Tab-separated table of C-alpha atoms in Angstrom:
chain	number	residue	atom	x	y	z
W	277	UNK	CA	-12.772	13.104	8.182
W	278	UNK	CA	-14.745	16.112	9.776
W	279	UNK	CA	-15.986	13.753	11.749
W	280	UNK	CA	-12.839	11.756	12.957
W	281	UNK	CA	-11.427	15.174	13.189
W	282	UNK	CA	-14.288	16.520	15.611
W	283	UNK	CA	-14.240	13.505	17.605
W	284	UNK	CA	-10.455	13.667	18.014
W	285	UNK	CA	-11.555	17.639	19.530
W	286	UNK	CA	-14.043	16.447	21.709
W	287	UNK	CA	-12.168	13.460	23.685
W	288	UNK	CA	-10.779	14.271	26.685
W	289	UNK	CA	-7.193	16.044	26.830
W	290	UNK	CA	-5.499	13.015	28.378
W	291	UNK	CA	-6.719	10.738	25.618
W	292	UNK	CA	-5.833	13.112	23.173
W	293	UNK	CA	-2.265	13.319	24.786
W	294	UNK	CA	-2.420	10.282	25.103
W	295	UNK	CA	-3.148	9.745	21.375
W	296	UNK	CA	-0.744	12.753	20.521
W	297	UNK	CA	2.252	10.405	22.355
W	298	UNK	CA	1.384	7.031	21.346
W	299	UNK	CA	1.344	8.580	17.521
W	300	UNK	CA	5.373	10.454	18.035
W	301	UNK	CA	7.143	7.583	19.438
W	302	UNK	CA	5.838	4.982	16.858
W	303	UNK	CA	6.306	7.706	13.934
W	304	UNK	CA	10.025	6.768	14.795
W	305	UNK	CA	10.119	3.643	15.719
W	306	UNK	CA	8.549	2.135	12.687
W	307	UNK	CA	10.747	4.540	10.479
W	308	UNK	CA	13.653	2.856	12.183
W	309	UNK	CA	12.156	-0.432	12.123
W	310	UNK	CA	12.306	-0.303	8.141
W	311	UNK	CA	15.270	1.425	8.095
W	312	UNK	CA	17.011	-1.081	10.031
W	313	UNK	CA	15.075	-4.582	8.179
W	314	UNK	CA	15.249	-3.329	5.087
W	315	UNK	CA	19.736	-2.498	5.735
W	316	UNK	CA	18.921	-6.407	7.166
W	317	UNK	CA	17.744	-7.259	4.001
W	318	UNK	CA	20.165	-5.717	1.687
W	319	UNK	CA	23.430	-7.145	4.022
W	320	UNK	CA	22.166	-10.403	4.430
W	321	UNK	CA	20.833	-10.414	0.210
W	322	UNK	CA	24.878	-9.438	-0.059
W	323	UNK	CA	26.013	-11.935	1.723
W	324	UNK	CA	24.172	-14.258	-0.479
W	325	UNK	CA	25.338	-13.422	-3.365
W	326	UNK	CA	28.811	-12.859	-2.475
W	327	UNK	CA	28.453	-16.503	-0.674
W	328	UNK	CA	27.223	-17.395	-4.484
W	329	UNK	CA	29.766	-15.845	-6.263
W	330	UNK	CA	32.719	-16.780	-4.085
W	331	UNK	CA	31.297	-20.752	-4.797
W	332	UNK	CA	31.200	-20.316	-8.230
W	333	UNK	CA	35.272	-19.227	-8.459
W	334	UNK	CA	35.714	-21.936	-6.561
W	335	UNK	CA	34.650	-24.218	-9.011
W	336	UNK	CA	35.548	-21.984	-12.066
W	337	UNK	CA	39.190	-21.800	-10.405
W	338	UNK	CA	39.670	-25.627	-9.774
W	339	UNK	CA	38.137	-26.322	-13.701
W	340	UNK	CA	41.049	-23.662	-14.911
W	341	UNK	CA	43.719	-25.873	-12.823
W	342	UNK	CA	42.433	-28.926	-14.490
W	343	UNK	CA	42.405	-27.183	-17.706
W	344	UNK	CA	45.608	-25.631	-17.384
W	345	UNK	CA	47.057	-29.179	-15.861
W	346	UNK	CA	45.507	-30.510	-19.556
W	347	UNK	CA	46.359	-27.656	-22.022
W	348	UNK	CA	50.066	-28.247	-20.327
W	349	UNK	CA	50.073	-31.743	-20.852
W	350	UNK	CA	48.649	-31.945	-24.725
W	351	UNK	CA	51.700	-28.650	-25.265
W	352	UNK	CA	54.200	-31.212	-23.798
W	353	UNK	CA	52.724	-34.147	-26.007
W	354	UNK	CA	53.004	-31.636	-28.794
W	355	UNK	CA	56.420	-30.618	-28.250
W	356	UNK	CA	57.861	-34.344	-27.675
W	357	UNK	CA	60.864	-35.163	-29.574
W	358	UNK	CA	59.574	-38.620	-30.438
W	359	UNK	CA	55.574	-37.531	-30.922
W	360	UNK	CA	57.375	-35.510	-33.469
W	361	UNK	CA	58.993	-38.276	-35.155
W	362	UNK	CA	56.277	-40.267	-35.868
W	363	UNK	CA	54.367	-37.658	-37.162
W	364	UNK	CA	57.566	-36.578	-39.258
W	365	UNK	CA	59.013	-40.657	-40.176
W	366	UNK	CA	57.099	-41.714	-43.042
W	367	UNK	CA	57.461	-45.936	-42.514
W	368	UNK	CA	58.967	-48.611	-45.133
W	369	UNK	CA	56.466	-51.020	-43.830
W	370	UNK	CA	53.885	-51.583	-41.143
W	371	UNK	CA	55.806	-53.730	-38.958
W	372	UNK	CA	58.209	-51.426	-38.785
W	373	UNK	CA	55.345	-48.161	-37.786
W	374	UNK	CA	54.227	-51.029	-35.437
W	375	UNK	CA	56.950	-50.878	-33.238
W	376	UNK	CA	56.802	-47.362	-33.393
W	377	UNK	CA	53.953	-47.076	-31.895
W	378	UNK	CA	53.928	-49.754	-29.165
W	379	UNK	CA	57.050	-48.949	-27.758
W	380	UNK	CA	56.762	-45.114	-28.787
W	381	UNK	CA	52.928	-43.711	-28.695
W	382	UNK	CA	51.845	-46.117	-26.318
W	383	UNK	CA	53.646	-44.829	-23.110
W	384	UNK	CA	53.742	-41.960	-23.715
W	385	UNK	CA	49.304	-41.419	-24.662
W	386	UNK	CA	49.428	-44.071	-21.431
W	387	UNK	CA	51.137	-42.622	-18.864
W	388	UNK	CA	49.199	-39.568	-18.509
W	389	UNK	CA	46.186	-41.374	-17.722
W	390	UNK	CA	47.409	-44.158	-14.961
W	391	UNK	CA	47.456	-40.195	-12.879
W	392	UNK	CA	44.335	-38.627	-14.380
W	393	UNK	CA	41.584	-40.265	-14.435
W	394	UNK	CA	39.234	-38.236	-16.451
W	395	UNK	CA	41.725	-38.854	-19.666
W	396	UNK	CA	39.734	-41.391	-21.366
W	397	UNK	CA	41.761	-41.425	-24.017
W	398	UNK	CA	44.853	-39.743	-25.812
W	399	UNK	CA	44.817	-40.103	-29.601
W	400	UNK	CA	46.919	-38.537	-32.124
W	401	UNK	CA	45.778	-38.230	-36.279
W	402	UNK	CA	48.518	-37.378	-38.865
W	403	UNK	CA	48.602	-37.900	-42.104
W	404	UNK	CA	51.156	-40.322	-42.862
W	405	UNK	CA	49.241	-42.593	-40.666
W	406	UNK	CA	47.801	-45.269	-42.391
W	407	UNK	CA	45.995	-47.737	-40.241
W	408	UNK	CA	44.349	-46.796	-36.915
W	409	UNK	CA	46.531	-48.570	-33.262
W	410	UNK	CA	44.007	-48.101	-30.824
W	411	UNK	CA	42.956	-45.083	-29.535
W	412	UNK	CA	46.311	-43.415	-29.705
W	413	UNK	CA	47.145	-43.017	-33.099
W	414	UNK	CA	45.287	-42.645	-36.401
W	415	UNK	CA	44.465	-41.182	-40.096
W	416	UNK	CA	44.203	-37.291	-40.186
W	417	UNK	CA	40.752	-38.567	-42.170
W	418	UNK	CA	39.607	-40.223	-39.150
W	419	UNK	CA	40.065	-36.609	-37.240
W	420	UNK	CA	37.862	-35.820	-40.098
W	421	UNK	CA	35.055	-37.361	-39.394
W	422	UNK	CA	34.480	-35.847	-35.196
W	423	UNK	CA	32.440	-33.122	-34.566
W	424	UNK	CA	34.693	-31.230	-33.796
W	425	UNK	CA	36.691	-31.068	-36.793
W	426	UNK	CA	35.366	-28.558	-38.863
W	427	UNK	CA	34.846	-26.327	-35.560
W	428	UNK	CA	38.878	-26.694	-35.199
W	429	UNK	CA	40.797	-23.240	-36.325
W	430	UNK	CA	43.658	-21.908	-37.742
W	431	UNK	CA	46.058	-21.835	-34.524
W	432	UNK	CA	48.514	-23.895	-32.318
W	433	UNK	CA	46.879	-23.075	-29.294
W	434	UNK	CA	44.562	-25.831	-26.910
W	435	UNK	CA	41.071	-25.220	-29.024
W	436	UNK	CA	38.469	-27.009	-26.523
W	437	UNK	CA	35.028	-28.644	-27.719
W	438	UNK	CA	32.253	-30.453	-26.003
W	439	UNK	CA	29.777	-33.025	-27.409
W	440	UNK	CA	26.300	-33.604	-25.550
W	441	UNK	CA	23.958	-36.358	-25.504
W	442	UNK	CA	23.798	-39.802	-24.916
W	443	UNK	CA	28.029	-39.725	-25.083
W	444	UNK	CA	29.188	-36.747	-23.669
W	445	UNK	CA	32.703	-35.533	-23.807
W	446	UNK	CA	34.943	-32.707	-23.421
W	447	UNK	CA	37.792	-32.782	-26.347
W	448	UNK	CA	41.006	-30.262	-25.874
W	449	UNK	CA	43.233	-30.257	-29.383
W	450	UNK	CA	45.873	-29.068	-31.028
W	451	UNK	CA	47.143	-28.412	-33.856
W	452	UNK	CA	50.600	-29.414	-35.885
W	453	UNK	CA	51.506	-27.401	-39.145
W	454	UNK	CA	54.368	-27.319	-41.639
W	455	UNK	CA	54.354	-25.162	-44.833
W	456	UNK	CA	52.242	-27.331	-46.690
W	457	UNK	CA	49.526	-26.483	-44.049
W	458	UNK	CA	47.901	-29.428	-40.909
W	459	UNK	CA	49.814	-32.562	-40.790
W	460	UNK	CA	48.480	-33.500	-37.256
W	461	UNK	CA	45.925	-33.328	-34.685
W	462	UNK	CA	46.494	-34.005	-31.073
W	463	UNK	CA	43.534	-34.595	-28.626
W	464	UNK	CA	42.950	-35.787	-25.461
W	465	UNK	CA	38.741	-36.884	-24.709
W	466	UNK	CA	38.043	-35.667	-21.009
W	467	UNK	CA	35.299	-37.282	-19.097
W	468	UNK	CA	32.254	-34.737	-19.391
W	469	UNK	CA	30.895	-36.088	-15.772
W	470	UNK	CA	33.873	-35.701	-14.062
W	471	UNK	CA	35.597	-32.786	-15.467
W	472	UNK	CA	32.845	-31.004	-14.678
W	473	UNK	CA	32.202	-32.242	-11.507
W	474	UNK	CA	33.716	-29.533	-9.360
W	475	UNK	CA	31.332	-27.278	-11.098
W	476	UNK	CA	28.063	-30.081	-10.855
W	477	UNK	CA	28.129	-30.468	-7.618
W	478	UNK	CA	26.931	-26.841	-6.858
W	479	UNK	CA	23.277	-27.824	-8.057
W	480	UNK	CA	21.333	-28.911	-5.428
W	481	UNK	CA	19.192	-26.998	-1.861
W	482	UNK	CA	17.231	-24.582	-4.392
W	483	UNK	CA	20.491	-23.936	-6.850
W	484	UNK	CA	20.980	-23.969	-11.349
W	485	UNK	CA	24.158	-24.352	-13.014
W	486	UNK	CA	24.772	-23.353	-16.696
W	487	UNK	CA	27.835	-23.221	-19.001
W	488	UNK	CA	27.721	-21.913	-22.169
W	489	UNK	CA	30.821	-21.561	-24.401
W	490	UNK	CA	32.675	-18.948	-26.810
W	491	UNK	CA	29.570	-18.868	-29.664
W	492	UNK	CA	27.590	-19.501	-26.482
W	493	UNK	CA	25.868	-22.963	-26.732
W	494	UNK	CA	25.109	-24.230	-23.619
W	495	UNK	CA	28.412	-26.959	-22.876
W	496	UNK	CA	26.074	-27.652	-19.279
W	497	UNK	CA	22.952	-27.392	-17.125
W	498	UNK	CA	21.585	-28.597	-14.994
W	499	UNK	CA	19.778	-27.854	-11.186
W	500	UNK	CA	17.909	-28.732	-8.153
W	501	UNK	CA	15.663	-27.294	-7.430
W	502	UNK	CA	11.867	-26.786	-6.101
W	503	UNK	CA	9.085	-27.240	-8.658
W	504	UNK	CA	8.169	-23.839	-7.977
W	505	UNK	CA	11.534	-22.249	-8.005
W	506	UNK	CA	12.241	-24.613	-11.429
W	507	UNK	CA	13.292	-22.875	-14.792
W	508	UNK	CA	11.370	-22.985	-17.755
W	509	UNK	CA	14.465	-22.447	-20.037
W	510	UNK	CA	17.851	-23.200	-18.259
W	511	UNK	CA	19.550	-22.557	-21.158
W	512	UNK	CA	19.005	-19.190	-21.643
W	513	UNK	CA	21.464	-16.928	-20.364
W	514	UNK	CA	18.569	-13.823	-21.257
W	515	UNK	CA	16.248	-16.294	-18.773
W	516	UNK	CA	18.970	-16.627	-16.133
W	517	UNK	CA	19.920	-12.675	-15.908
W	518	UNK	CA	16.005	-11.749	-15.278
W	519	UNK	CA	14.657	-14.381	-13.175
W	520	UNK	CA	17.378	-15.394	-10.531
W	521	UNK	CA	20.087	-14.068	-8.336
W	522	UNK	CA	23.087	-15.215	-10.019
W	523	UNK	CA	26.897	-14.802	-9.872
W	524	UNK	CA	29.232	-15.076	-13.526
W	525	UNK	CA	32.538	-16.653	-13.859
W	526	UNK	CA	34.932	-17.263	-16.745
W	527	UNK	CA	37.528	-19.807	-17.346
W	528	UNK	CA	40.701	-18.126	-18.914
W	529	UNK	CA	41.608	-21.274	-21.100
W	530	UNK	CA	38.278	-22.591	-22.939
W	531	UNK	CA	36.812	-19.169	-22.353
W	532	UNK	CA	33.844	-20.533	-20.797
W	533	UNK	CA	31.256	-18.958	-19.080
W	534	UNK	CA	29.919	-20.255	-15.812
W	535	UNK	CA	26.416	-19.164	-14.300
W	536	UNK	CA	25.168	-20.097	-10.865
W	537	UNK	CA	21.850	-19.225	-9.413
W	538	UNK	CA	19.476	-19.523	-6.936
W	539	UNK	CA	16.137	-17.719	-6.594
W	540	UNK	CA	15.648	-14.646	-5.453
W	541	UNK	CA	13.023	-15.527	-3.068
W	542	UNK	CA	14.854	-18.693	-1.890
W	543	UNK	CA	17.800	-16.356	-0.827
W	544	UNK	CA	16.126	-13.806	0.946
W	545	UNK	CA	13.672	-16.923	2.747
W	546	UNK	CA	17.338	-16.809	6.135
W	547	UNK	CA	16.643	-13.362	5.906
W	548	UNK	CA	12.805	-12.974	6.119
W	549	UNK	CA	13.004	-15.224	8.441
W	550	UNK	CA	15.515	-13.235	10.505
W	551	UNK	CA	13.349	-9.891	10.642
W	552	UNK	CA	10.569	-12.052	11.600
W	553	UNK	CA	12.613	-13.376	14.624
W	554	UNK	CA	12.688	-9.128	15.318
W	555	UNK	CA	8.476	-9.431	15.289
W	556	UNK	CA	8.009	-9.962	18.988
W	557	UNK	CA	10.508	-7.174	20.013
W	558	UNK	CA	8.726	-5.375	17.657
W	559	UNK	CA	5.773	-5.906	19.560
W	560	UNK	CA	6.721	-6.117	23.037
W	561	UNK	CA	8.492	-2.220	22.019
W	562	UNK	CA	5.044	-1.288	21.290
W	563	UNK	CA	3.073	-2.421	23.731
W	564	UNK	CA	5.735	-0.302	25.793
W	565	UNK	CA	4.887	2.507	24.105
W	566	UNK	CA	1.208	2.220	24.252
W	567	UNK	CA	1.116	1.242	28.162
W	568	UNK	CA	4.086	4.613	29.153
W	569	UNK	CA	1.433	6.590	26.710
W	570	UNK	CA	-1.527	5.681	28.677
W	571	UNK	CA	0.014	5.800	32.411
W	572	UNK	CA	2.104	8.864	31.197
W	573	UNK	CA	-0.639	10.819	30.161
W	574	UNK	CA	-3.265	9.587	32.468
W	575	UNK	CA	0.079	11.035	35.687
W	576	UNK	CA	0.606	14.366	33.899
W	577	UNK	CA	-3.328	14.622	33.766
W	578	UNK	CA	-4.796	13.376	36.504
W	579	UNK	CA	-3.623	17.129	38.492
W	580	UNK	CA	-6.080	19.233	35.403
W	581	UNK	CA	-8.843	16.859	35.913
W	582	UNK	CA	-8.548	17.495	39.646
W	583	UNK	CA	-8.890	21.170	38.508
W	584	UNK	CA	-11.479	20.595	36.709
W	585	UNK	CA	-13.884	18.514	38.699
W	586	UNK	CA	-13.586	21.208	41.755
W	587	UNK	CA	-14.473	24.044	39.160
W	588	UNK	CA	-17.459	21.677	38.194
W	589	UNK	CA	-18.703	21.357	42.108
W	590	UNK	CA	-18.117	24.779	42.637
W	591	UNK	CA	-20.312	25.592	39.539
W	592	UNK	CA	-23.014	23.488	42.000
W	593	UNK	CA	-22.681	25.538	44.642
W	594	UNK	CA	-20.609	24.869	47.338
W	595	UNK	CA	-17.012	27.224	46.369
W	596	UNK	CA	-14.184	25.342	48.585
W	597	UNK	CA	-11.354	24.555	46.466
W	598	UNK	CA	-10.192	20.639	47.336
W	599	UNK	CA	-7.220	20.997	45.161
W	600	UNK	CA	-3.888	22.136	46.004
W	601	UNK	CA	-0.082	21.893	44.467
W	602	UNK	CA	3.449	23.247	45.214
W	603	UNK	CA	4.645	22.302	41.708
W	604	UNK	CA	6.345	24.655	39.836
W	605	UNK	CA	5.136	23.951	36.468
W	606	UNK	CA	2.099	25.575	34.584
W	607	UNK	CA	-0.579	23.214	36.268
W	608	UNK	CA	1.212	24.392	39.361
W	609	UNK	CA	0.990	27.427	38.779
W	610	UNK	CA	-3.131	27.483	37.435
W	611	UNK	CA	-4.323	25.712	40.159
W	612	UNK	CA	-2.255	28.163	42.559
W	613	UNK	CA	-3.865	30.994	40.778
W	614	UNK	CA	-7.141	28.929	40.660
W	615	UNK	CA	-7.230	28.405	44.711
W	616	UNK	CA	-6.110	32.440	44.989
W	617	UNK	CA	-8.389	33.036	42.695
W	618	UNK	CA	-11.316	31.538	44.299
W	619	UNK	CA	-10.342	33.205	47.857
W	620	UNK	CA	-11.304	36.678	46.392
W	621	UNK	CA	-13.933	35.937	45.600
W	622	UNK	CA	-14.968	33.913	48.232
W	623	UNK	CA	-13.936	37.899	50.084
W	624	UNK	CA	-15.895	39.704	48.259
W	625	UNK	CA	-19.182	37.843	48.407
W	626	UNK	CA	-18.645	37.528	52.133
W	627	UNK	CA	-18.474	41.715	51.751
W	628	UNK	CA	-20.967	42.517	49.356
W	629	UNK	CA	-23.698	39.790	51.899
W	630	UNK	CA	-22.452	41.043	55.021
W	631	UNK	CA	-22.877	45.254	53.357
W	632	UNK	CA	-26.465	44.287	51.816
W	633	UNK	CA	-27.930	42.597	55.103
W	634	UNK	CA	-26.702	46.472	57.453
W	635	UNK	CA	-28.272	47.665	54.748
W	636	UNK	CA	-32.252	46.388	55.188
W	637	UNK	CA	-31.098	46.316	59.102
W	638	UNK	CA	-31.354	49.978	58.425
W	639	UNK	CA	-33.831	50.803	56.373
W	640	UNK	CA	-35.912	48.767	58.947
W	641	UNK	CA	-35.141	50.379	61.598
W	642	UNK	CA	-35.845	53.919	59.778
W	643	UNK	CA	-38.898	52.367	58.790
W	644	UNK	CA	-40.276	51.649	62.150
W	645	UNK	CA	-38.989	54.668	63.064
W	646	UNK	CA	-41.639	56.263	61.018
W	647	UNK	CA	-44.564	53.807	61.646
W	648	UNK	CA	-44.155	53.627	64.908
W	649	UNK	CA	-46.057	57.270	66.332
W	650	UNK	CA	-48.780	56.668	63.144
W	651	UNK	CA	-49.895	53.878	64.475
W	652	UNK	CA	-49.737	54.903	67.724
W	653	UNK	CA	-52.266	57.910	67.065
W	654	UNK	CA	-54.130	55.999	65.259
W	655	UNK	CA	-55.182	54.079	67.797
W	656	UNK	CA	-55.983	56.087	69.518
W	657	UNK	CA	-58.240	58.333	67.615
W	658	UNK	CA	-60.069	54.859	66.742
W	659	UNK	CA	-60.967	54.230	70.452
W	660	UNK	CA	-61.563	57.639	70.834
W	661	UNK	CA	-64.299	57.254	67.993
W	662	UNK	CA	-65.366	54.142	69.767
W	663	UNK	CA	-66.233	56.135	72.778
W	664	UNK	CA	-67.794	58.222	71.481
W	665	UNK	CA	-70.441	56.854	69.678
W	666	UNK	CA	-70.899	54.580	73.023
W	667	UNK	CA	-71.591	57.663	74.065
W	668	UNK	CA	-68.660	57.182	77.238
W	669	UNK	CA	-67.445	61.214	77.132
W	670	UNK	CA	-64.777	60.570	80.153
W	671	UNK	CA	-62.869	57.344	78.298
W	672	UNK	CA	-63.081	60.105	74.789
W	673	UNK	CA	-61.032	62.388	77.102
W	674	UNK	CA	-58.244	60.403	78.515
W	675	UNK	CA	-57.627	59.258	75.224
W	676	UNK	CA	-57.611	62.732	73.445
W	677	UNK	CA	-55.460	63.480	76.182
W	678	UNK	CA	-53.029	60.345	75.245
W	679	UNK	CA	-52.803	61.254	71.361
């Protein structure tokens, strides 16, 4: 870390400024981008969840309407006086009963099947019915053998049951009571696949659906997913909640709870694709920041670099200031101050240099003034002595006269 700090300190000021500009620009851009991407991801995921919920609600509402139709139908048949007559009448002969069944029960139970293809059969189980009459009438003992009979509650409300396995079917049933207890049970057997078709059609494109009854037992479960997204426990309510993004709906009449679920990764893929499209834009913005940071710092630092170069040249010898600026910013003030300073320095240097030269000249003249008489006297004295040595008295006298 210290080495990095040391290298940063040793960088040219232009590079430091470039780094600071880029970092100062990238930090807010990164924060804003992350915030926007996070918000976009949350918004898209919320939209996906809302779409999942809306889709499920439409399917549940459709099933609710169908269940209400069949509930109203079974209540209508239950309050039919002709049907009540069949339950309450003790027939004296099988022929009399047969006529009543074919003329009353058969048309009453067959007509709804013509208009509602989901209805497989409508059956009335009663104590006074001794022999089965096709799929429409049967003894109460036959009802006791059905899978749903032990689960019938003591109420006249319509109750719903589901048989899964090979022969899947949905049963809507209603009890008839008198003072002594149950006298009859009216059931409508519905086609399992047709009844749940509005919901089962949703299980496609990496989507799954599961229905639980009021006891938590599975009514329906299906999914259409890639292998890596398939649920290990498709009929577990807790597993679906913990591993998938899901929507929940509930039917009013049956009390069934519907789960429509999708893998979270699949739901965020579209958001990720949208976010990925933004990366080129972010890359372009980053590149622009780098270019603007580099050339901006270069333009801002050009005058300082020229000033530094001029200072280095002056340090090597020439005292000429080659840079100038009329800008009013700090760099312009610094350049102009440097020019004035160098001008004063050059002026002082010139004054000191000229004064020193003049002083040297004055000292030379004074020295010359002192040296010239002594030199002449000594020279004449030497000539005199040489004349004496040569025995030339005339020369000696002339020399002495001159000295």
